[in-house]
CSV table of C-alpha atoms in Angstrom, one decimal:
chain,number,residue,atom,x,y,z
N,24,MET,CA,10.7,17.0,11.2
N,25,ILE,CA,10.4,14.9,8.1
N,26,PHE,CA,7.5,17.0,6.6
N,27,ASN,CA,6.8,20.7,7.1
N,28,ILE,CA,3.9,22.7,5.6
N,29,SER,CA,3.6,26.4,5.7
N,30,ASP,CA,0.8,28.7,4.3
N,31,LEU,CA,-0.6,25.9,2.2
N,32,ASN,CA,-3.6,26.7,0.1
N,33,LYS,CA,-5.3,24.4,-2.4
N,34,LYS,CA,-8.2,25.3,-4.6
N,35,TYR,CA,-10.5,23.5,-7.0
N,36,GLY,CA,-11.7,26.2,-9.3
N,37,ASP,CA,-12.7,29.1,-7.1
N,38,ARG,CA,-13.3,27.0,-4.1
N,39,THR,CA,-10.7,26.7,-1.4
N,40,ILE,CA,-10.3,23.1,-0.3
N,41,LEU,CA,-7.3,23.4,2.1
N,42,ASP,CA,-6.0,26.4,4.1
N,43,ILE,CA,-3.3,25.2,6.5
N,44,PRO,CA,-1.0,27.9,7.9
N,45,GLU,CA,1.5,25.5,9.5
N,46,LEU,CA,1.8,21.7,10.0
N,47,SER,CA,4.7,19.5,10.9
N,48,PHE,CA,5.3,15.7,11.1
N,49,LYS,CA,8.0,14.1,13.1
N,50,LYS,CA,10.1,11.2,11.8
N,51,GLY,CA,8.8,7.9,13.2
N,52,ALA,CA,5.5,9.2,14.6
N,53,ILE,CA,2.0,8.1,13.7
N,54,TYR,CA,-0.6,10.8,12.9
N,55,GLY,CA,-4.3,10.5,12.4
N,56,LEU,CA,-6.5,12.8,10.3
N,57,GLN,CA,-10.1,12.9,11.3
N,58,GLY,CA,-13.0,14.8,9.8
N,59,PRO,CA,-16.4,14.5,8.1
N,60,ASN,CA,-17.0,13.1,4.6
N,61,GLY,CA,-15.5,15.1,1.7
N,62,ALA,CA,-12.4,15.2,-0.4
N,63,VAL,CA,-10.4,17.3,2.0
N,64,LYS,CA,-8.5,14.5,3.9
N,65,THR,CA,-7.8,12.7,0.6
N,66,THR,CA,-6.6,16.0,-1.0
N,67,LEU,CA,-4.1,16.6,1.9
N,68,LEU,CA,-2.8,13.0,1.6
N,69,ASN,CA,-2.4,13.4,-2.1
N,70,ILE,CA,-0.3,16.6,-1.5
N,71,LEU,CA,1.8,14.8,1.0
N,72,ALA,CA,2.2,11.9,-1.4
N,73,LEU,CA,3.4,14.4,-4.0
N,74,LEU,CA,0.6,13.4,-6.3
N,75,GLU,CA,-1.0,16.9,-6.2
N,76,HIS,CA,0.6,20.3,-5.7
N,77,PRO,CA,-0.8,23.2,-3.7
N,78,ASN,CA,-1.8,26.5,-5.4
N,79,SER,CA,0.4,28.3,-3.0
N,80,GLY,CA,2.5,27.8,0.1
N,81,SER,CA,5.5,25.6,0.8
N,82,VAL,CA,6.0,21.9,1.5
N,83,PHE,CA,9.4,20.8,2.9
N,84,TYR,CA,10.6,17.2,2.9
N,85,LYS,CA,13.6,16.5,5.1
N,86,ALA,CA,14.1,20.2,5.5
N,87,LYS,CA,14.3,20.8,1.7
N,88,PRO,CA,11.6,22.5,-0.3
N,89,VAL,CA,9.7,20.2,-2.6
N,90,GLN,CA,10.2,21.1,-6.3
N,91,TYR,CA,7.2,20.3,-8.4
N,92,VAL,CA,9.1,19.0,-11.4
N,93,GLU,CA,8.5,15.3,-12.4
N,94,PRO,CA,12.1,13.9,-12.3
N,95,TYR,CA,12.5,15.3,-8.7
N,96,LEU,CA,9.1,14.1,-7.6
N,97,GLN,CA,9.8,10.6,-8.9
N,98,ARG,CA,12.8,10.3,-6.6
N,99,LEU,CA,10.8,11.4,-3.6
N,100,ARG,CA,7.9,9.1,-4.4
N,101,LYS,CA,10.2,6.1,-3.8
N,102,GLU,CA,10.3,7.2,-0.1
N,103,VAL,CA,6.7,8.5,0.3
N,104,VAL,CA,4.0,6.0,-0.6
N,105,LEU,CA,0.2,6.1,-0.4
N,106,VAL,CA,-2.4,3.3,0.0
N,107,ASP,CA,-5.7,4.5,-1.5
N,108,GLN,CA,-9.1,3.8,0.1
N,109,LEU,CA,-10.0,1.6,-2.9
N,110,PRO,CA,-6.7,0.3,-4.2
N,111,LEU,CA,-6.4,-1.3,-7.6
N,112,LEU,CA,-4.2,-4.3,-8.2
N,113,PHE,CA,-2.8,-5.7,-11.4
N,114,THR,CA,-4.8,-8.7,-12.8
N,115,THR,CA,-2.0,-11.1,-12.1
N,116,THR,CA,-0.7,-12.9,-9.0
N,117,VAL,CA,-0.3,-11.3,-5.6
N,118,PHE,CA,3.5,-12.0,-5.9
N,119,LYS,CA,3.8,-10.0,-9.1
N,120,ASN,CA,1.8,-7.1,-7.6
N,121,LEU,CA,4.4,-6.9,-4.8
N,122,GLU,CA,7.3,-7.4,-7.1
N,123,PHE,CA,6.5,-4.5,-9.4
N,124,GLY,CA,7.7,-1.7,-7.2
N,125,LEU,CA,10.8,-3.6,-6.2
N,126,LYS,CA,11.8,-4.2,-9.8
N,127,ILE,CA,11.4,-0.5,-10.5
N,128,ARG,CA,13.8,0.2,-7.7
N,129,GLY,CA,16.4,-2.2,-9.1
N,130,LEU,CA,16.5,-4.7,-6.3
N,131,GLU,CA,18.0,-8.1,-7.0
N,132,LYS,CA,15.7,-11.1,-7.3
N,133,GLU,CA,16.8,-12.7,-4.0
N,134,GLU,CA,16.1,-9.5,-2.1
N,135,ARG,CA,12.8,-9.0,-3.9
N,136,ASN,CA,11.7,-12.5,-2.9
N,137,ARG,CA,12.8,-12.0,0.7
N,138,ARG,CA,10.9,-8.7,1.0
N,139,ILE,CA,7.7,-10.1,-0.6
N,140,VAL,CA,7.5,-13.0,1.8
N,141,LYS,CA,8.1,-10.6,4.7
N,142,GLY,CA,5.5,-8.1,3.5
N,143,LEU,CA,2.8,-10.7,3.1
N,144,ASP,CA,3.5,-12.1,6.5
N,145,MET,CA,3.2,-8.6,8.0
N,146,VAL,CA,-0.4,-8.4,6.8
N,147,GLY,CA,-1.3,-12.0,7.5
N,148,MET,CA,-1.4,-13.0,3.8
N,149,GLY,CA,1.5,-15.4,3.7
N,150,ASP,CA,-0.6,-18.1,2.1
N,151,PHE,CA,-1.6,-15.9,-0.8
N,152,LEU,CA,1.8,-15.6,-2.6
N,153,HIS,CA,0.6,-17.0,-5.9
N,154,ALA,CA,-3.1,-16.3,-5.6
N,155,PRO,CA,-4.8,-14.4,-8.4
N,156,ALA,CA,-5.2,-10.8,-7.2
N,157,HIS,CA,-8.5,-10.3,-9.0
N,158,GLN,CA,-10.1,-13.0,-6.9
N,159,LEU,CA,-9.3,-11.4,-3.5
N,160,SER,CA,-12.0,-10.0,-1.2
N,161,GLY,CA,-12.1,-6.3,-0.3
N,162,GLY,CA,-10.2,-6.8,2.9
N,163,GLU,CA,-7.7,-9.0,1.3
N,164,THR,CA,-7.1,-6.5,-1.5
N,165,GLN,CA,-6.5,-3.7,1.1
N,166,ARG,CA,-4.0,-5.9,2.9
N,167,VAL,CA,-2.1,-6.8,-0.3
N,168,ALA,CA,-2.0,-3.2,-1.3
N,169,LEU,CA,-0.5,-2.3,2.1
N,170,ALA,CA,2.0,-5.1,1.7
N,171,ALA,CA,3.0,-3.8,-1.7
N,172,ARG,CA,4.0,-0.5,0.0
N,173,LEU,CA,5.5,-2.1,3.1
N,174,VAL,CA,8.0,-4.1,0.9
N,175,LEU,CA,9.4,-0.7,-0.2
N,176,LYS,CA,10.4,0.1,3.4
N,177,PRO,CA,9.0,3.7,2.9
N,178,GLU,CA,10.1,6.7,4.9
N,179,ILE,CA,6.5,7.9,5.0
N,180,LEU,CA,3.4,5.7,4.6
N,181,LEU,CA,0.1,7.4,3.9
N,182,LEU,CA,-3.2,5.4,4.5
N,183,ASP,CA,-6.5,6.7,3.2
N,184,GLU,CA,-9.4,5.1,5.2
N,185,PRO,CA,-7.5,1.8,5.6
N,186,THR,CA,-10.4,0.1,7.5
N,187,ALA,CA,-13.4,1.5,5.7
N,188,ASN,CA,-14.1,-1.5,3.6
N,189,VAL,CA,-12.6,-4.4,5.6
N,190,ASP,CA,-13.8,-6.8,8.3
N,191,ALA,CA,-12.6,-6.7,11.9
N,192,ALA,CA,-9.9,-9.2,11.4
N,193,SER,CA,-8.4,-7.3,8.4
N,194,ALA,CA,-8.6,-4.0,10.4
N,195,GLN,CA,-6.6,-5.6,13.2
N,196,GLN,CA,-4.0,-7.0,10.8
N,197,ILE,CA,-3.6,-3.6,9.1
N,198,LYS,CA,-3.1,-2.0,12.5
N,199,GLU,CA,-0.4,-4.5,13.5
N,200,ALA,CA,1.4,-4.1,10.2
N,201,ALA,CA,1.4,-0.3,10.5
N,202,LEU,CA,2.8,-0.5,14.0
N,203,MET,CA,5.4,-3.0,12.8
N,204,ALA,CA,6.6,-0.7,10.0
N,205,ARG,CA,7.2,2.1,12.6
N,206,ARG,CA,8.9,-0.3,15.0
N,207,GLU,CA,11.2,-2.0,12.4
N,208,TRP,CA,12.0,0.9,10.0
N,209,ASN,CA,11.0,4.0,11.9
N,210,THR,CA,8.4,4.7,9.2
N,211,THR,CA,6.3,7.8,9.7
N,212,LEU,CA,2.6,7.0,9.2
N,213,ILE,CA,-0.2,9.5,8.4
N,214,ILE,CA,-3.7,7.9,8.5
N,215,ALA,CA,-7.0,9.4,7.4
N,216,SER,CA,-9.9,7.6,8.9
N,217,HIS,CA,-13.5,7.9,10.2
N,218,ASP,CA,-12.8,5.2,12.7
N,219,ARG,CA,-12.0,7.2,15.9
N,220,ASP,CA,-11.4,4.2,18.1
N,221,TRP,CA,-8.9,2.7,15.6
N,222,LEU,CA,-7.1,6.0,15.3
N,223,TYR,CA,-6.8,6.4,19.0
N,224,ASP,CA,-5.4,2.9,19.4
N,225,VAL,CA,-2.7,3.5,16.7
N,226,CYS,CA,-1.8,7.2,16.6
N,227,ASP,CA,0.5,9.3,18.7
N,228,GLN,CA,-1.5,12.4,17.7
N,229,VAL,CA,-4.9,12.9,16.0
N,230,LEU,CA,-5.6,16.1,14.0
N,231,HIS,CA,-9.1,17.3,13.1
N,232,LEU,CA,-9.6,18.5,9.6
N,233,PHE,CA,-12.8,20.4,8.9
N,234,LYS,CA,-13.7,22.7,6.0
N,235,GLY,CA,-10.1,22.6,4.9
N,236,ARG,CA,-8.7,23.8,8.2
N,237,LEU,CA,-6.9,21.9,11.0
N,238,PHE,CA,-8.0,22.5,14.6
N,239,GLY,CA,-7.8,20.8,18.0
N,240,THR,CA,-6.9,17.3,18.8
N,241,GLY,CA,-9.4,15.2,16.9
N,242,LYS,CA,-11.4,14.6,20.1
N,243,GLU,CA,-13.7,17.6,19.7
N,244,ASN,CA,-17.4,16.9,19.6
N,245,ILE,CA,-18.8,18.5,16.4
N,246,LEU,CA,-22.5,19.0,16.0
N,247,PHE,CA,-24.2,20.3,12.9
N,248,GLY,CA,-27.3,22.4,12.7
N,249,PRO,CA,-30.0,23.4,12.2
N,250,TRP,CA,-30.4,25.1,15.6
N,251,HIS,CA,-33.7,26.5,16.8
N,252,PRO,CA,-34.5,29.1,19.5
N,253,TYR,CA,-35.1,27.7,22.9
N,254,LYS,CA,-35.6,30.5,25.4
N,255,GLY,CA,-33.7,33.6,26.3
N,256,ASP,CA,-30.4,33.6,24.4
N,257,LEU,CA,-30.3,29.8,24.2
N,258,TRP,CA,-30.8,27.7,21.1
N,259,GLU,CA,-31.2,24.0,20.9
N,260,LYS,CA,-31.1,20.9,18.6
N,261,LYS,CA,-33.0,17.7,19.1
N,262,LEU,CA,-30.9,14.6,19.0
N,263,ALA,CA,-31.9,11.2,17.6
N,264,ASP,CA,-32.8,9.8,21.0
N,265,GLY,CA,-35.1,12.7,21.9
N,266,GLN,CA,-32.7,14.6,24.1
N,267,HIS,CA,-31.9,18.3,23.4
N,268,ILE,CA,-28.6,19.9,23.3
N,269,ARG,CA,-28.7,23.6,24.2
N,270,VAL,CA,-26.1,26.2,23.1
N,271,SER,CA,-25.4,29.9,23.1
N,272,GLU,CA,-26.9,31.8,20.2
N,273,PRO,CA,-25.2,30.6,17.0
N,274,PRO,CA,-23.9,32.9,14.3
N,275,ALA,CA,-26.3,31.2,11.9
N,276,ALA,CA,-29.1,28.6,12.2
N,277,ASP,CA,-26.9,26.0,10.3
N,278,ALA,CA,-23.7,26.8,12.1
N,279,VAL,CA,-21.4,24.0,13.3
N,280,ALA,CA,-20.9,23.8,17.1
N,281,ILE,CA,-17.9,22.3,19.0
N,282,VAL,CA,-19.1,21.1,22.3
N,283,GLU,CA,-16.7,20.2,25.2
N,284,PRO,CA,-18.3,18.3,28.1
N,285,THR,CA,-16.8,19.5,31.4
N,286,PHE,CA,-18.3,17.1,33.9
N,287,ILE,CA,-19.3,13.4,34.0
N,288,ALA,CA,-21.3,11.6,36.7
N,289,GLY,CA,-23.2,8.4,37.2
N,290,ALA,CA,-26.7,8.4,35.8
N,291,SER,CA,-28.2,8.1,39.3
N,292,ASN,CA,-26.8,11.5,40.4
N,293,THR,CA,-29.9,13.5,41.4
N,294,MET,CA,-27.9,16.7,41.6
N,295,LEU,CA,-28.1,16.9,37.8
N,296,ASP,CA,-31.9,16.5,37.4
N,297,ASP,CA,-32.7,20.2,36.6
N,298,THR,CA,-34.6,20.1,33.3
N,299,ASP,CA,-33.0,23.3,32.1
N,300,ALA,CA,-29.5,22.2,32.9
N,301,ASN,CA,-27.2,21.4,30.1
N,302,ILE,CA,-27.0,17.6,30.7
N,303,LEU,CA,-27.0,14.7,28.3
N,304,GLU,CA,-27.5,11.1,29.3
N,305,GLY,CA,-25.6,8.3,27.6
N,306,MET,CA,-23.5,5.2,28.0
N,307,VAL,CA,-19.8,4.7,28.1
N,308,SER,CA,-18.8,2.8,25.0
N,309,ARG,CA,-15.0,2.9,25.3
N,310,LEU,CA,-12.2,3.9,27.6
N,311,ALA,CA,-8.7,4.4,26.0
N,312,LEU,CA,-5.3,5.6,27.2
N,313,GLU,CA,-4.0,8.6,25.2
N,314,LYS,CA,-0.3,8.0,24.6
N,315,THR,CA,0.9,11.5,24.6
N,316,SER,CA,-0.7,12.8,27.8
N,317,ALA,CA,-1.3,9.5,29.7
N,318,GLU,CA,-4.9,10.7,30.2
N,319,MET,CA,-7.9,8.5,29.7
N,320,VAL,CA,-10.3,9.3,26.8
N,321,ALA,CA,-13.9,8.2,27.4
N,322,THR,CA,-16.3,7.8,24.5
N,323,ILE,CA,-19.9,8.3,25.5
N,324,LEU,CA,-22.8,7.4,23.2
N,325,ILE,CA,-25.7,9.8,23.3
N,326,GLY,CA,-28.2,8.0,21.1
N,327,ASN,CA,-26.0,7.2,18.1
N,328,LEU,CA,-23.8,10.3,18.6
N,329,PRO,CA,-20.3,9.7,20.1
N,330,PHE,CA,-19.0,12.3,22.6
N,331,THR,CA,-15.4,12.2,23.8
N,332,LEU,CA,-13.8,13.8,26.8
N,333,LYS,CA,-10.5,13.4,28.6
N,334,LEU,CA,-10.4,12.2,32.2
N,335,SER,CA,-7.7,11.3,34.7
N,336,ARG,CA,-7.4,7.8,36.1
N,337,GLN,CA,-8.6,9.2,39.4
N,338,GLN,CA,-11.8,10.5,37.8
N,339,ILE,CA,-12.4,7.1,36.1
N,340,GLN,CA,-12.1,5.4,39.5
N,341,GLN,CA,-14.2,7.9,41.4
N,342,GLU,CA,-17.1,7.6,39.0
N,343,ASP,CA,-16.6,3.9,38.5
N,344,LEU,CA,-16.6,4.2,34.7
N,345,TYR,CA,-16.6,1.2,32.5
N,346,PRO,CA,-18.0,0.3,29.1
N,347,GLY,CA,-21.8,-0.1,29.4
N,348,ARG,CA,-22.0,2.3,32.4
N,349,LYS,CA,-24.8,4.8,32.1
N,350,VAL,CA,-23.7,8.4,32.8
N,351,LYS,CA,-24.6,12.0,32.6
N,352,LEU,CA,-22.5,14.6,30.8
N,353,HIS,CA,-22.6,18.3,31.7
N,354,TYR,CA,-21.4,21.1,29.5
N,355,SER,CA,-21.6,24.9,29.6
N,356,PRO,CA,-23.4,26.7,26.7
N,357,ASP,CA,-20.8,29.5,27.0
N,358,SER,CA,-18.0,27.0,26.3
N,359,VAL,CA,-19.5,26.0,22.9
N,360,LYS,CA,-17.4,27.2,20.0
N,361,TRP,CA,-18.7,28.0,16.6
N,362,PHE,CA,-17.0,27.0,13.3
């Protein structure tokens, strides 16, 4: 493992931001961090980038405990680099932005030039070598910032929302560059993003970070309250498209539910027409192969809410699933977990 975390706790004032008992990252793997808006994902990336320190707990890098003293941290930061969500570039040329970090590391001019050309080619910005950095678009700025880290050939590359402010072409180029860094230098990548599809395409493992804690695989379907009594011991929430999702009694009206669909069938299946059944109708928006398990992950849009579930190839074929196919999802209220 290149990074190990144990009993990590981070507070801002009296508020606990992170509470992670244990977390490890393998060398050369690609990890995704998913979760709702908030500073939690960024805070974890900053701790991993050695820019913030936890209030308690241990962080090990290459099996050695991190010492939070500046000369020691400066050495590690040459191997662990972060690309911010809104990166800032120097108001000079693209070339000089990429050259800065290489100069600090004492590389000779010929090697600096070689790496800069290679880094810009990796992100599809080879024609921007002498362009003024302050005239770049948002997507171009993000790609140049990534290239400035790639030229360092980092051991660990941390990306904070790399596709949040870029167009589709830039998002694709960033993905290809990240995969090339792993392929050529065995770089470990840790990526925080709201883009579930992008993460599933790139990552070996996706982790879900919510209220400062890690759980599950990143594919859990999280629903926020408020919840209202339905009948008996069932409660419900009305979705944007008018459907209702029914759950077991929540611990509080505004509790957060984790819903795991257990069955999928074509929308014409009349066996699932019971009005009291826990069924949601939607449309398949995406099918993807999960690298670690070789299972298929289906994303179903219920109104504007994405649900995910794992399926075997056989299930995909039996139900004739494809993007655009209307389907019904079934879940058990008793399987709903509360967070």
